[in-house]
Coordinates of C-alpha atoms in Angstrom, one line a residue:
M234 CA 0.0 0.0 0.0
T235 CA 1.3 3.5 -0.9
Q236 CA 0.4 6.4 1.3
Y237 CA 1.1 10.1 0.8
L238 CA 3.1 11.5 3.7
H239 CA 4.3 15.0 2.9
S240 CA 6.0 17.4 0.5
M241 CA 9.3 19.0 1.6
I242 CA 10.5 22.5 0.8
R243 CA 13.8 24.1 1.9
V244 CA 13.5 27.4 3.7
T245 CA 15.9 30.1 4.7
D246 CA 13.7 31.7 7.4
P247 CA 11.7 29.2 9.3
D248 CA 9.7 31.8 11.4
A249 CA 8.7 33.8 8.3
T250 CA 7.7 30.6 6.5
V251 CA 5.6 29.2 9.4
A252 CA 3.9 32.6 9.7
F253 CA 3.1 32.6 6.0
F254 CA 1.5 29.1 6.1
E255 CA -0.5 30.1 9.3
L256 CA -2.1 32.9 7.2
I257 CA -3.7 30.2 4.9
G258 CA -4.7 28.0 7.9
L259 CA -1.9 25.6 8.4
K260 CA -0.5 24.9 11.9
E261 CA 2.8 23.5 13.1
V262 CA 2.2 19.9 14.2
R263 CA 5.8 18.9 15.2
R264 CA 9.4 20.1 15.0
K265 CA 12.7 18.3 15.2
D266 CA 16.1 19.9 15.6
S267 CA 19.2 17.8 14.7
E268 CA 22.3 19.2 16.3
Q269 CA 24.5 16.5 14.6
G270 CA 23.0 17.1 11.2
R271 CA 22.6 20.8 11.7
F272 CA 19.1 21.1 10.5
T273 CA 15.5 21.7 11.7
L274 CA 12.4 19.9 10.4
I275 CA 9.1 21.6 10.9
F276 CA 5.9 19.8 9.9
L277 CA 2.7 21.8 9.1
A278 CA -0.8 20.6 8.3
A279 CA -4.3 21.9 7.9
P280 CA -6.7 21.1 10.7
G281 CA -7.6 17.4 10.6
E282 CA -4.9 16.6 8.1
E283 CA -2.2 15.9 10.6
G284 CA -0.3 12.8 9.6
V285 CA -2.3 12.7 6.3
A286 CA -1.1 15.6 4.2
E287 CA 1.7 17.6 5.6
V288 CA 4.4 20.0 4.5
E289 CA 7.9 19.5 5.8
L290 CA 9.9 22.7 6.1
T291 CA 13.6 21.9 6.1
Y292 CA 15.9 24.6 7.5
N293 CA 19.6 23.8 7.0
W294 CA 21.5 25.7 9.6
P295 CA 24.3 28.1 8.6
P296 CA 27.9 26.6 8.7
E297 CA 29.6 26.7 12.1
D298 CA 32.4 28.7 10.6
G299 CA 30.1 31.7 10.3
S300 CA 29.9 31.7 6.5
E301 CA 26.6 32.4 4.7
G302 CA 23.9 29.7 4.8
E303 CA 22.4 28.0 1.8
Q304 CA 20.2 30.1 -0.6
Y305 CA 17.6 28.6 -2.9
D306 CA 16.7 29.9 -6.3
G307 CA 13.2 29.1 -7.7
G308 CA 12.5 26.2 -5.3
R309 CA 15.0 23.9 -7.1
N310 CA 12.4 23.3 -9.8
F311 CA 9.6 22.6 -7.4
G312 CA 6.2 23.2 -8.9
H313 CA 3.7 24.3 -6.3
L314 CA 1.7 23.2 -3.2
A315 CA -2.1 23.4 -3.4
Y316 CA -4.5 24.1 -0.6
R317 CA -8.3 24.3 -0.6
V318 CA -9.5 27.2 1.5
D319 CA -13.0 28.2 2.9
D320 CA -12.9 31.8 1.6
I321 CA -10.3 32.6 -1.0
Y322 CA -10.9 36.3 -0.8
E323 CA -10.5 36.4 3.0
T324 CA -7.3 34.3 2.7
C325 CA -5.8 36.5 0.0
Q326 CA -6.7 39.6 2.0
R327 CA -4.8 38.2 5.1
L328 CA -1.8 37.5 2.9
V329 CA -1.8 41.0 1.4
E330 CA -2.2 42.6 4.8
A331 CA 0.8 40.7 6.0
G332 CA 2.9 42.1 3.1
H333 CA 2.7 39.2 0.5
T334 CA 2.0 39.7 -3.2
I335 CA -0.8 37.8 -4.8
N336 CA 0.9 36.8 -8.1
R337 CA -2.3 35.4 -9.7
P338 CA -5.3 37.1 -8.0
P339 CA -8.6 35.1 -7.5
R340 CA -10.3 36.9 -10.4
D341 CA -12.6 34.0 -11.0
G342 CA -13.4 33.4 -7.3
H343 CA -11.8 30.1 -7.6
M344 CA -8.0 30.1 -7.9
A345 CA -5.0 32.2 -6.8
F346 CA -1.3 31.9 -6.6
V347 CA 1.1 33.4 -4.0
R348 CA 4.8 32.7 -3.2
T349 CA 6.3 31.9 0.2
P350 CA 9.1 34.0 1.6
D351 CA 11.5 31.5 -0.2
G352 CA 9.7 31.8 -3.5
I353 CA 7.7 28.5 -3.4
S354 CA 4.5 28.8 -5.4
I355 CA 1.3 28.1 -3.5
E356 CA -2.0 27.5 -5.3
L357 CA -5.1 28.4 -3.3
L358 CA -8.4 26.9 -4.5
Q359 CA -11.8 27.9 -3.3
D360 CA -13.9 25.2 -1.6
G361 CA -17.1 25.5 -3.7
Y362 CA -17.8 28.5 -5.7
L363 CA -17.7 32.3 -5.1
E364 CA -18.8 34.9 -7.5
P365 CA -16.0 37.1 -8.9
A366 CA -15.6 40.1 -6.7
E367 CA -13.6 43.4 -6.6
P368 CA -10.9 44.3 -6.1
W369 CA -9.8 40.8 -7.1
A370 CA -11.7 40.5 -10.4
S371 CA -9.8 43.3 -12.1
M372 CA -6.4 42.8 -10.5
P373 CA -3.6 41.9 -13.0
N374 CA -1.1 39.1 -12.5
T375 CA 2.2 40.1 -10.9
G376 CA 5.4 38.3 -11.6
S377 CA 5.3 34.5 -12.1
W378 CA 3.9 31.7 -10.1

C-alpha cells in the first residue's frame, strides 16, 4: 500500500515561512532539531490533516564557521503546493495585509497563486464557488507563479 506522507520545501527563514502558512490556515504539528545534522524539520498541516497531508519545512543551519547559509533559487524546480480554502478572498486579504503579493489574484473566485518567503509557489483553491468580486476581479497578474 502506498500512502502520501508529505512534501518538503527548503527554507531560509523558518519563522517567516511558518507565519506565511499560518495565514492560509496551516498549523505546526511537530518540530525536530538535529544538532548533529545541523538542520531543523518543521511539519505543518491543515486542521484534521495531521499525519495525512503535511508540508515539511527543512531549515539547514548556517555553517559553524560563520559563513553564509544556503540560498535557494526558484525552489529547485519545485512546482507548487495546493490548498483548498474556505474563503479565497479572505485568505488572500490576510496575505496582502501581511505584506505578501498575490501573483495570480482570484479573479474567478476560484484560484489564486502566491509565493512563500523563499519563492515556493502556493496555489489556493476555493472550496465550492464564489462569484467574482472586486478588487480581485480586475487585478492583473504580478510576476510569475
